[in-house]
XYZ file of C-alpha atoms in Angstrom:
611
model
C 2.978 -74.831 4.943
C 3.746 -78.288 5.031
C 2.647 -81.532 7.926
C 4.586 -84.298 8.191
C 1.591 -86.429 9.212
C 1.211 -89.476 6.814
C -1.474 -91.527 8.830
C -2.946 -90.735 12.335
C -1.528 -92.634 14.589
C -5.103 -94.676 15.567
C -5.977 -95.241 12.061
C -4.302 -98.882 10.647
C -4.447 -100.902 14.514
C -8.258 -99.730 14.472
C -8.825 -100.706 10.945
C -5.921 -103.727 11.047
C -7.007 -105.071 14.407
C -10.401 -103.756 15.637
C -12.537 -103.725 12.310
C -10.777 -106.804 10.831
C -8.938 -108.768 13.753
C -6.015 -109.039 11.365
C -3.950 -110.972 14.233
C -6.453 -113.944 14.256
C -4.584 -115.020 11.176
C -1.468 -115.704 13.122
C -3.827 -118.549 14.010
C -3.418 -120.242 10.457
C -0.140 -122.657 9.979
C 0.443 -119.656 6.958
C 1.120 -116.895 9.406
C 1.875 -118.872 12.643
C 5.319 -117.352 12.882
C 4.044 -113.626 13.403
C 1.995 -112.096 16.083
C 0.493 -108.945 16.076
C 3.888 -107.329 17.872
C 6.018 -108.307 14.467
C 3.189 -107.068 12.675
C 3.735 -103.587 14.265
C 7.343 -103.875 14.233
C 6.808 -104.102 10.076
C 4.075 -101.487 10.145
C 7.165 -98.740 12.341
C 10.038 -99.988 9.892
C 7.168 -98.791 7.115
C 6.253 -95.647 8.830
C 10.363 -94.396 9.176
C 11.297 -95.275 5.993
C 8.359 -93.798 4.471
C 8.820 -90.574 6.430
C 12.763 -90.382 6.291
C 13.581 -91.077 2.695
C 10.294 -91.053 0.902
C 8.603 -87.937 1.766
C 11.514 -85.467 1.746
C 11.766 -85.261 -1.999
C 7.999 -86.090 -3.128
C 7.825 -82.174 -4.157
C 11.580 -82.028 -5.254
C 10.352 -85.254 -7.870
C 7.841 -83.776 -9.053
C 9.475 -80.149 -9.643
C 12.146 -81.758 -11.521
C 11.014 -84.582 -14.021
C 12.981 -87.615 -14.782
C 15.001 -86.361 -18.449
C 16.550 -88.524 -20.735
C 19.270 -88.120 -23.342
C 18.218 -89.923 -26.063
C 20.263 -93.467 -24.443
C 19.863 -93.018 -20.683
C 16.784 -92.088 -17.961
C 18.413 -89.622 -15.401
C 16.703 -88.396 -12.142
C 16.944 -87.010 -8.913
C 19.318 -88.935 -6.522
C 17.219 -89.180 -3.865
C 14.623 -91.751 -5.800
C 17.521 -94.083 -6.026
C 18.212 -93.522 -2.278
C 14.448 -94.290 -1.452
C 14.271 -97.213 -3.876
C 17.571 -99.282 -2.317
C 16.041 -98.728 1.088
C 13.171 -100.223 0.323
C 14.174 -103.181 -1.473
C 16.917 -103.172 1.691
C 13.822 -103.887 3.494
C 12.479 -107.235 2.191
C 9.547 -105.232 1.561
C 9.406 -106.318 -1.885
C 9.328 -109.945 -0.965
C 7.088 -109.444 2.269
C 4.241 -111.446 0.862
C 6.508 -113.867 -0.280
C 6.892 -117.680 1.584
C 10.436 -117.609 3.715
C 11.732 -119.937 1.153
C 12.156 -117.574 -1.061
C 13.437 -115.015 0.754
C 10.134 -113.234 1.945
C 8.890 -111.972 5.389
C 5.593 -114.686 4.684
C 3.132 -111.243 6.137
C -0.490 -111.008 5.466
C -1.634 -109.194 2.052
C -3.818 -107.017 4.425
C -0.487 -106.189 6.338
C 1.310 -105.880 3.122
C -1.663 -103.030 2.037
C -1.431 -101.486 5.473
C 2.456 -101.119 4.992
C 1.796 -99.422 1.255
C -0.475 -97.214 2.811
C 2.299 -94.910 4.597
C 4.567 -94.874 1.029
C 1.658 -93.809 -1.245
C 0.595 -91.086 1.215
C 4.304 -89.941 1.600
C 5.453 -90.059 -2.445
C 3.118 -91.876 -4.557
C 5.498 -91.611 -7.650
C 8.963 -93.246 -6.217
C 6.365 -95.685 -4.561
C 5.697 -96.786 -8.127
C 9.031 -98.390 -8.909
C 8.650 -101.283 -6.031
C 5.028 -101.637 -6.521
C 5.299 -101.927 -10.214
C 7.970 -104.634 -9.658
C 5.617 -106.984 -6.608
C 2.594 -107.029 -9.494
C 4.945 -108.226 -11.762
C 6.450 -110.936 -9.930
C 2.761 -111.867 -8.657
C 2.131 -112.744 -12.605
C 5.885 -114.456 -12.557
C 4.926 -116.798 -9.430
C 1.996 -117.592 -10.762
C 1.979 -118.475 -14.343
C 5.789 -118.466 -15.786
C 7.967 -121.781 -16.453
C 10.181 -122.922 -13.341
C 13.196 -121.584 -16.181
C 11.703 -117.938 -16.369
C 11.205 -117.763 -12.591
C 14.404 -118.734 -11.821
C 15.731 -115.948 -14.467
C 14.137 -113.366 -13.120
C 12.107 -113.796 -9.898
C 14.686 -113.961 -7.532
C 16.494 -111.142 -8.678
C 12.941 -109.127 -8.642
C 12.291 -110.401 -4.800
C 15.255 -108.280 -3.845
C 15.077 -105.168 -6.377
C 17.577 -106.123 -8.291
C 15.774 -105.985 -11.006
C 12.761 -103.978 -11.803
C 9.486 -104.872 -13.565
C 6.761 -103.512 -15.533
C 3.673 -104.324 -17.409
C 3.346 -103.377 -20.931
C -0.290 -103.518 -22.620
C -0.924 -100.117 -24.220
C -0.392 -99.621 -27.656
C -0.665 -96.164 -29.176
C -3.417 -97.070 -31.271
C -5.168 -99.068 -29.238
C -6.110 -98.237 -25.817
C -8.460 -100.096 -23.695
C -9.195 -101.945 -26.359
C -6.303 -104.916 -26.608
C -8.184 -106.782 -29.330
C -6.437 -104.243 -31.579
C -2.961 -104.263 -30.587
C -0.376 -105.449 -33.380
C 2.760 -106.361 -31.149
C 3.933 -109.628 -32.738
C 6.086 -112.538 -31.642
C 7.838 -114.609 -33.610
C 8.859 -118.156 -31.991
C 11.957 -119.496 -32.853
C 13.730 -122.953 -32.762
C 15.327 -122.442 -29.454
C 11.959 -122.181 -27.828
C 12.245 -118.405 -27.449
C 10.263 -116.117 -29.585
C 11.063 -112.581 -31.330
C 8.970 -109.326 -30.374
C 8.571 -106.421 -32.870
C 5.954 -103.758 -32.008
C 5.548 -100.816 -29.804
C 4.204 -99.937 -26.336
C 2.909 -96.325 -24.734
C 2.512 -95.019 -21.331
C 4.552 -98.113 -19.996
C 5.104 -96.191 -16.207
C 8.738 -97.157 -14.845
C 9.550 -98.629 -18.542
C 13.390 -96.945 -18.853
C 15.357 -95.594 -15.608
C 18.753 -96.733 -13.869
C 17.330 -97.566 -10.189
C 18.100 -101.561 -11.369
C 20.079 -103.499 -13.047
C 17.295 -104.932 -15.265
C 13.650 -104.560 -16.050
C 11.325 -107.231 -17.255
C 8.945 -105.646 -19.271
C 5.793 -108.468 -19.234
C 4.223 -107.604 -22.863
C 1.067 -108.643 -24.270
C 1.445 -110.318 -28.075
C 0.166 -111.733 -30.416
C 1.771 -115.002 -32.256
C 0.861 -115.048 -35.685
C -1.322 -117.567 -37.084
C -3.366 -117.309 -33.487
C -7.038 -116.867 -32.939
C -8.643 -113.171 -33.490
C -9.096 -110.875 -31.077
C -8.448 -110.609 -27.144
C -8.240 -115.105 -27.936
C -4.850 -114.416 -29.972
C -3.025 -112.546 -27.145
C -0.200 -114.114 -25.338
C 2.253 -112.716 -22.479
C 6.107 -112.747 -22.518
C 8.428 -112.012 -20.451
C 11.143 -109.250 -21.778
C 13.995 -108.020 -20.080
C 16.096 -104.780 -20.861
C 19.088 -106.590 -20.612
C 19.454 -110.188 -21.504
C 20.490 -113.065 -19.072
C 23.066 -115.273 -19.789
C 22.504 -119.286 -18.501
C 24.800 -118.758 -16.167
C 22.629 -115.912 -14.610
C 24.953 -112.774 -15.006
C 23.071 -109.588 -17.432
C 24.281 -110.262 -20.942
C 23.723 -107.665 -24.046
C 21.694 -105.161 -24.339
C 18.043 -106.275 -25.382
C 16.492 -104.973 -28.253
C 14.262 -102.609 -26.611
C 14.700 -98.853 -26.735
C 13.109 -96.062 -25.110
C 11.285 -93.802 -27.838
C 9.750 -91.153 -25.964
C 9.410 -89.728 -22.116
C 5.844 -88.422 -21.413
C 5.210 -85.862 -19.278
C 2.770 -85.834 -17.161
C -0.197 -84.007 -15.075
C 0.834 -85.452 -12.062
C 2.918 -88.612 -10.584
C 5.565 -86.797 -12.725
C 8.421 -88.186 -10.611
C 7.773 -91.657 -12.382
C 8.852 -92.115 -15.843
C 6.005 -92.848 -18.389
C 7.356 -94.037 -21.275
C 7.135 -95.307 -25.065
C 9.294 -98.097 -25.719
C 10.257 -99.699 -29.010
C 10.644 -103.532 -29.543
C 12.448 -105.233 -32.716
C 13.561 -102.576 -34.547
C 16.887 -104.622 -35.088
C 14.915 -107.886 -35.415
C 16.456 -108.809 -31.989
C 14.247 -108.546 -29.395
C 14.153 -111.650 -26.985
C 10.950 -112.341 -25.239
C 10.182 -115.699 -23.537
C 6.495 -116.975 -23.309
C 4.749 -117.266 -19.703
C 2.492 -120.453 -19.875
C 0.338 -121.339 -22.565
C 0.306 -119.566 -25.782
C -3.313 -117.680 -25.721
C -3.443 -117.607 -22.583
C -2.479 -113.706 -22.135
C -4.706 -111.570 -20.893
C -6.209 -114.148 -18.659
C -2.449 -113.994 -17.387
C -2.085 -110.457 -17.368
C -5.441 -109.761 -15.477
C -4.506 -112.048 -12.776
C -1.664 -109.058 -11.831
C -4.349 -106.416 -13.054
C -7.137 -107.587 -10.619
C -4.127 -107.154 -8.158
C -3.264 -104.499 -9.337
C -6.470 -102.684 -8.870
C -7.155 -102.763 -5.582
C -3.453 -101.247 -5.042
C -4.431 -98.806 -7.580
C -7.881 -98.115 -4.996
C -5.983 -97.848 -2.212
C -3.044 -95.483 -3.706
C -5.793 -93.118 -4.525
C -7.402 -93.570 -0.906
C -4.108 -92.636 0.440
C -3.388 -89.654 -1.630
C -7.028 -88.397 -0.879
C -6.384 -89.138 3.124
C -2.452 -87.298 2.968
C -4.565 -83.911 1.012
C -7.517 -84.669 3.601
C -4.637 -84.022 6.957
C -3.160 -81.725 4.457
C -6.166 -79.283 4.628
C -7.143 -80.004 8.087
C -3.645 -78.564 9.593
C -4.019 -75.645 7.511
C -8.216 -75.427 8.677
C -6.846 -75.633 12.236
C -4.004 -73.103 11.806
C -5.333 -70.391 9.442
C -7.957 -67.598 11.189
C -10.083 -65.978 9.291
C -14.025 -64.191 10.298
C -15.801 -64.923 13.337
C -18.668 -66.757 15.038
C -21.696 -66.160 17.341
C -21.860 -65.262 19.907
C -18.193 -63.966 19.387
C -18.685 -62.378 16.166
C -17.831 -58.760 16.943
C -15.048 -56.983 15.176
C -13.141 -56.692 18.726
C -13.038 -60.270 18.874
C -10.124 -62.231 17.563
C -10.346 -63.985 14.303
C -11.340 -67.656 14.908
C -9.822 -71.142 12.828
C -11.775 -71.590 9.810
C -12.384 -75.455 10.707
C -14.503 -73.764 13.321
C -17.084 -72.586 10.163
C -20.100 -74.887 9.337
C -18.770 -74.653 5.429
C -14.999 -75.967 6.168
C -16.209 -78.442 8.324
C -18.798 -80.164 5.736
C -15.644 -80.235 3.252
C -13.502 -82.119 5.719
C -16.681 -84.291 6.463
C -16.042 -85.255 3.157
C -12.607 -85.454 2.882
C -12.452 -87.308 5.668
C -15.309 -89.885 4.810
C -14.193 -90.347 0.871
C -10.548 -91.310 2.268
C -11.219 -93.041 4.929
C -14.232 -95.162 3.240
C -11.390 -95.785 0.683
C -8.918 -96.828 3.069
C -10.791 -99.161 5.182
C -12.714 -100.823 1.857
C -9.367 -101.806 0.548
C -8.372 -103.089 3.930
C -11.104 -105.272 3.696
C -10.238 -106.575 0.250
C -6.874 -107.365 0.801
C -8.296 -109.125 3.770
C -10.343 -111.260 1.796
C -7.452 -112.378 0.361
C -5.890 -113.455 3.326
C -9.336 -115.340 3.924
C -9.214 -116.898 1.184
C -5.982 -117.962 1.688
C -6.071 -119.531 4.745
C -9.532 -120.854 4.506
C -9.515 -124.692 4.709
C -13.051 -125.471 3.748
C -13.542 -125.720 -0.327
C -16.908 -124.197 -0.573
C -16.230 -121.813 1.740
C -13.000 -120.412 0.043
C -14.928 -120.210 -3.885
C -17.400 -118.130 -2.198
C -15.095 -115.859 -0.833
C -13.113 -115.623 -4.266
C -15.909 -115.187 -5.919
C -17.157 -112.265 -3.425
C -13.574 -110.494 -4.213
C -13.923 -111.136 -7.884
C -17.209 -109.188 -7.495
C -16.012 -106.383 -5.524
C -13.190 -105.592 -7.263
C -14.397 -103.291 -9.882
C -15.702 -101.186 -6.856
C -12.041 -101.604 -4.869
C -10.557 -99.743 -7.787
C -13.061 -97.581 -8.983
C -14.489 -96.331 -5.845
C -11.723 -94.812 -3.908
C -10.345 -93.463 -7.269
C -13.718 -91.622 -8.093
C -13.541 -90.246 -4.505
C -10.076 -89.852 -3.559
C -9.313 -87.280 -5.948
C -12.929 -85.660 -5.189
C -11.392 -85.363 -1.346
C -8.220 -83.790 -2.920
C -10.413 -80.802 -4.779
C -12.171 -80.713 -1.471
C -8.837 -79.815 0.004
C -7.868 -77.312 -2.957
C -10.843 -75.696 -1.737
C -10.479 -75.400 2.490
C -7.347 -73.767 1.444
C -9.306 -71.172 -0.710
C -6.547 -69.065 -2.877
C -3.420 -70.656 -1.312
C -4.854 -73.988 -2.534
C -4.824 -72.573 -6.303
C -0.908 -71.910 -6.030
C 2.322 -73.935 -6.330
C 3.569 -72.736 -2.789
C 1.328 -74.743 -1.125
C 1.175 -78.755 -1.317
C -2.199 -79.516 -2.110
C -2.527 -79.193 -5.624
C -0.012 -81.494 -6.707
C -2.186 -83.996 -4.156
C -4.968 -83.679 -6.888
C -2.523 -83.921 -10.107
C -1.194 -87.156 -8.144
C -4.270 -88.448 -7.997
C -5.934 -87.469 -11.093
C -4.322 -90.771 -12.963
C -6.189 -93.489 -10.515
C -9.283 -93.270 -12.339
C -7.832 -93.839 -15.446
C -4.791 -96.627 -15.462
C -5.570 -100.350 -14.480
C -8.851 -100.176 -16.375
C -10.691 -97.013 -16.154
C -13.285 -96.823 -14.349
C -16.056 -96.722 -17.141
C -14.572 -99.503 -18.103
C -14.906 -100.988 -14.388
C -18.878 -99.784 -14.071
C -19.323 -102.322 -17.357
C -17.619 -105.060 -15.926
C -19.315 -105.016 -12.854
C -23.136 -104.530 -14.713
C -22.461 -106.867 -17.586
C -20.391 -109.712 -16.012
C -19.403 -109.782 -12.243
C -22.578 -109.282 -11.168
C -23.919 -112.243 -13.223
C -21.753 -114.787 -12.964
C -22.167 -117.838 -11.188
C -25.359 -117.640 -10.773
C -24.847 -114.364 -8.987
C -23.386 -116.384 -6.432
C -20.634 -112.941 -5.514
C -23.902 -110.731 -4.886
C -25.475 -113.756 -2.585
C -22.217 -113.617 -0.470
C -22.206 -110.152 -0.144
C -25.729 -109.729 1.238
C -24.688 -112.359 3.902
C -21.558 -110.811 5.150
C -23.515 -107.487 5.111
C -26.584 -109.039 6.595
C -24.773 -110.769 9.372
C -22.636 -107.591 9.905
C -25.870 -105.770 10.499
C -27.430 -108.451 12.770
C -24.702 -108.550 15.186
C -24.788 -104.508 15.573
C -25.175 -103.760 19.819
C -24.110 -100.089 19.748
C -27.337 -97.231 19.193
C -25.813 -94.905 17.254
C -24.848 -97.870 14.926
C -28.155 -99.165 14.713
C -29.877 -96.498 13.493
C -27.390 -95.858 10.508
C -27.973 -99.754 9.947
C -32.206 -98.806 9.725
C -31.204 -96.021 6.950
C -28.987 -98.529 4.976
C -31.393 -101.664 4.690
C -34.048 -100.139 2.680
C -31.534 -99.314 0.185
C -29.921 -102.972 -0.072
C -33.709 -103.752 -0.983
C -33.585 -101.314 -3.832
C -30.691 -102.799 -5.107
C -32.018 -106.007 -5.228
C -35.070 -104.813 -7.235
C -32.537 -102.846 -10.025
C -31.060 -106.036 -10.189
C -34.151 -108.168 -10.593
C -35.423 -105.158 -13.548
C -31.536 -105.540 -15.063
C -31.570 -109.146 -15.313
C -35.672 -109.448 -17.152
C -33.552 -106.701 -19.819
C -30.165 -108.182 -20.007
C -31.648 -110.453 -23.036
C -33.774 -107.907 -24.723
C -32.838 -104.490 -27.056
C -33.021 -102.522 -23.833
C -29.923 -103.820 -22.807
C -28.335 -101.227 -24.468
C -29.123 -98.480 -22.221
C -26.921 -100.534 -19.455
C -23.730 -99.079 -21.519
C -25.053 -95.747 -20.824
C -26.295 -95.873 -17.393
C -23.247 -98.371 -15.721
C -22.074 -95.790 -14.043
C -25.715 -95.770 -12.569
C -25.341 -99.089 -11.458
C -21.397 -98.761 -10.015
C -23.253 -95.370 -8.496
C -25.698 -97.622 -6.418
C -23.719 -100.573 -5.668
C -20.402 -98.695 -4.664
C -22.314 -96.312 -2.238
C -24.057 -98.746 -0.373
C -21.032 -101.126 -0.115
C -19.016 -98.080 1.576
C -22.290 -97.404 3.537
C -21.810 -100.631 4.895
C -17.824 -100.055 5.236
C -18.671 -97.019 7.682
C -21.505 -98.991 9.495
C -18.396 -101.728 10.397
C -16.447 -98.580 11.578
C -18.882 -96.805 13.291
C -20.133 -100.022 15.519
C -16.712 -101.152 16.628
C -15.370 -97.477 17.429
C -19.114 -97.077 19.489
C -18.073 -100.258 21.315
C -14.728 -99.172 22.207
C -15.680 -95.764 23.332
C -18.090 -97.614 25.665
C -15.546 -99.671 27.013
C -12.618 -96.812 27.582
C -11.768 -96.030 31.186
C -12.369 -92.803 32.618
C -9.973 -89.927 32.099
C -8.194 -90.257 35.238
C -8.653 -94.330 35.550
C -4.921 -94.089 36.200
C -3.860 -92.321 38.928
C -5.188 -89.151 38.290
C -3.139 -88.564 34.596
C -4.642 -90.869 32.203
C -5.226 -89.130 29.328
C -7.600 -90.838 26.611
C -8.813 -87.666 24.653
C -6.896 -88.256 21.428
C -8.161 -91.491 21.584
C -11.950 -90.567 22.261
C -11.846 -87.987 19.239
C -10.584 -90.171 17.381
C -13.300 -92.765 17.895
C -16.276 -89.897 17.871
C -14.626 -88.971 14.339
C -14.996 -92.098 13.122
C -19.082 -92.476 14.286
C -19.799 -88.668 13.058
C -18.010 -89.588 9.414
C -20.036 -92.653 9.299
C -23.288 -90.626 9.942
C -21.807 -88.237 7.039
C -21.978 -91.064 4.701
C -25.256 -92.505 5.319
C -27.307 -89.004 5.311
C -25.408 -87.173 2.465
C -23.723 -89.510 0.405
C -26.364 -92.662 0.473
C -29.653 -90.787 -0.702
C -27.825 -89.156 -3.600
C -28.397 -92.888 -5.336
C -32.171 -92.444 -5.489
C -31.767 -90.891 -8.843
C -29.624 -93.599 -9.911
C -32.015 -96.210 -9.151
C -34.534 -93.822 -10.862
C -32.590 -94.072 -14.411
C -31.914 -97.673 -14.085
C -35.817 -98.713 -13.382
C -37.005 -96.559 -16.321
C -34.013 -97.667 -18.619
C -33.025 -94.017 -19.090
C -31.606 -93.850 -22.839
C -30.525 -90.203 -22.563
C -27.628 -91.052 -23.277
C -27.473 -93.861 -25.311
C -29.955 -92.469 -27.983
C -27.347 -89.336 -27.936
C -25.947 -89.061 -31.927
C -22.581 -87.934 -32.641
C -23.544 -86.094 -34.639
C -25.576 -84.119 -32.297
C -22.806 -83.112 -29.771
């Protein structure tokens, strides 16, 4: 069984242009040029593309791995296929100004457009995506010299990038990582060390890839203080701009992985021959401040990715619910009656509830992060704009940890509506899960997310991010006209008072030996926040589809044929997911605010010795 449906067809213009009136930015001098009609055009390009070239071989890459020889990364053809028609597109570029070379679209646009290749094939979607965060560090930190190197080459796909921070030894944890750079009198420095789980780090879809490596440079300050970020390509450029020798980096190692298996993970080698060129972007130090710049990024594509996966296994398992007939139902629950659709069962249903809310929460949270960006961008008035950055700064722990705690909880939802077939190979939705599995683990996992949201972005500036978040959701709530919508809004508020009382108990113990438990219980804390952010997510959803509904035309409006149906479901889906959320997935935080009040040290006072 297979569907070749990547996104209903309502879904992006209700969450691009009803929920977040994405065209109003064509009001901005930024995005004057576009209207909501190129938008669409962009969004159909996306959608063909995505379903031509990148979905076809999605279970062909991941059935046959990417190999290498010992010298060279070989892989199925039709990855390189799918990668030159996307760079063919401008798509790498489309957030880019016109002058150089870019389509000058909105980030939350640019999402939207991702959306359709991460539900179609996550892993050749990697290459390009890998590539935009690395340019996004490029633009914004490197020398006018190193742009002009390598940006405009990585604008059009030409060449490739990565972003290489893992050491084997080290982890999470980048204090510890012993990659060295050397400088040298010609202003360029020498790396020698060793990177792991570098994803796209060797393959032959480019004609160079600029591995951006974190360093140290001897003699620096200790710890995360010391690191520094360089630019390293695979092949070396010459001053006059054509690919020169061979750079002294080396694959070591292909990795093979649970899922995502059609993008190479890789262990690459620096300096072994003493030759590796690497060229410093900005200030010496400066590193990870650099390198979380694309990370921060980097996260909320990683949130969305795993949104997307979870919504492709969500209409995954619905087709099959719809299509497969198994038991019966009262009143028509006799043997002589024919078998009925198993989405017609109470059981099924309340799984693709789930499904259904878990993706879709994901998907339209994102949305509105990438949106903030766009806010932020255009937004003219000074105060206006820090509070806004500092409101995404705050939420984006959640953007990446939230849809990747949940997407791949709607993917074992949809292992289990297909019961047995779910648990084989034949069917598709399995490798949804092993696809997914990785989002809650790369970019930062997300333990280490739930710490920097209780120990830092929840705290800083004054808690000014948390004080812009209870306006947006306040005024959100305010302006609610729809019944339905209301009432969801009376469940929510009593649990944005909670959360402000946590937080008042948090901060009185952030100073004292209690604070410890926090490391414990952070999850606790991403628990509560996260669920009644998405609460308020599907409160946004649920009051603008209510208002539509109310103001579609009759069935027949138009002589006698209208047909509005699809569209009606669709908007009835929307309010009975939202009322999902907010009476099965909301109270489940009362025992998190339980644990956090008391200071719960279960687990902190745990020994190691005791497991």
């Amino acid at each position: 069984m297979a569907t070749d449906t990547l996104i209903n067809d309502f879904e992006l213009p209700f969450q691009l242009y009803d929920v977040l009136h994405t065209q109003n930015l064509c009001a901005s001098a930024k995005f004057a040029e576009h209207n909501r009609e190129t938008f669409d055009a962009v969004l159909d390009t996306a959608k063909k593309i995505a379903t031509d070239l990148f979905l076809p071989h999605n279970r062909i890459a991941d059935q046959n791995e990417p190999q290498s020889d010992g010298t060279r990364v070989s892989m199925i053809d039709e990855v390189k296929v799918a990668f030159d028609a996307f760079r063919e597109s401008g798509f790498i570029a489309g957030r880019y100004s016109f002058a150089e070379g870019g389509m000058q679209l909105p980030e939350t646009v640019m999402t939207a457009v991702a959306g359709y290749f991460m539900a179609a094939n996550p892993s050749t979607t990697a290459y390009p995506f890998l590539t935009t965060a690395a340019i996004n560090v490029l633009s914004h930190f490197a020398s006018d010299e190193i742009k002009a190197a390598f940006m405009p080459r990585m604008l059009t796909g030409e060449f490739t990038g990565t972003m290489a921070l893992t050491e084997p030894h080290a982890g999470s944890s980048l204090a510890d990582i012993t990659t060295i750079a050397v400088a040298q009198q010609d202003g360029s420095y020498r790396i020698k060390g060793s990177k792991i789980y570098i994803s796209g780090g060797d393959h032959e879809l480019s004609d160079n890839i600029v591995h951006l490596v974190l360093a140290k440079i001897p003699g620096g300050p200790s710890g995360v203080k010391g690191i520094s970020l360089f630019a390293v390509p695979k092949f070396r450029v010459a001053e006059d701009g054509s690919i020169g020798v061979r750079n002294d980096v080396h694959l070591t190692g292909l990795l093979h992985k649970l899922g995502y298996r059609g993008t190479t993970s890789t262990s690459l080698s620096f300096g072994d021959q003493g030759e590796c060129y690497g060229y410093l972007i900005g200030e010496p130090h400066f590193g990870l401040r650099y390198m979380f710049k694309m990370m921060n990024e980097a996260r909320i594509a990683v949130g969305f990715g795993a949104a997307m996966i979870g919504y492709r296994g969500y209409q995954y398992s619905l087709a099959y619910a719809k299509d497969r007939t198994q038991g019966r139902i009262a009143p028509n629950n006799k043997p002589e009656h024919d078998a009925t659709a198993i989405i017609n069962h109470g059981d099924v249903k309340r799984m693709l509830l789930a499904q259904k809310a878990y993706s879709e929460g994901g998907i339209s949270l994102c949305l509105y992060g990438s949106n903030l960006i766009d806010r932020i961008n255009t937004c003219e008035d000074a105060t206006l704009k820090a509070e806004l950055a500092e409101l995404l700064d705050l939420l984006t722990p959640v953007l990446k940890a939230w849809p990747s705690e949940y997407g791949p909880k709607a993917n074992d939802l949809g292992i289990q509506v297909l019961g047995g077939a779910g648990y084989t190979r034949e069917y598709y939705a399995e490798q949804f899960w092993r696809d997914n599995r990785l989002n809650p683990i790369h970019e930062g996992t997300n333990g280490v997310q739930a710490l920097d949201l209780s120990f830092r972005k929840l705290w800083q500036n004054n808690g000014l991010g948390i004080q812009v978040l209870k306006r947006e959701i306040t005024n959100d709530l305010l302006t609610i006209t729809t019944a339905e919508s209301r009432k969801l809004a009376a469940k929510l508020t009593p649990y944005m008072g909670d959360l402000h009382q946590v937080l008042v108990h948090l901060s009185k113990i952030l100073a004292t030996e209690k604070a410890i438990t926090l490391t414990g219980n952070a999850q606790a804390l991403m628990n509560i926040f996260a669920t009644i952010v998405v609460s308020w997510i599907w409160i946004r959803q649920a009051s603008k589809a209510e208002q539509l509904l109310q103001a579609m035309p009759a069935a027949d409006a138009k002589d006698g044929n209208y047909d509005n149906t699809d569209q009606r479901n669709f908007y009835q889906g929307k309010i009975q997911a939202a009322k999902y959320f907010i009476d099965w997935e909301l109270p489940t935080i009362k025992r998190d605010i339980e644990l956090l009040t008391n200071d719960n040290a279960v687990c902190t006072d745990m020994q190691a010795a005791w497991f």
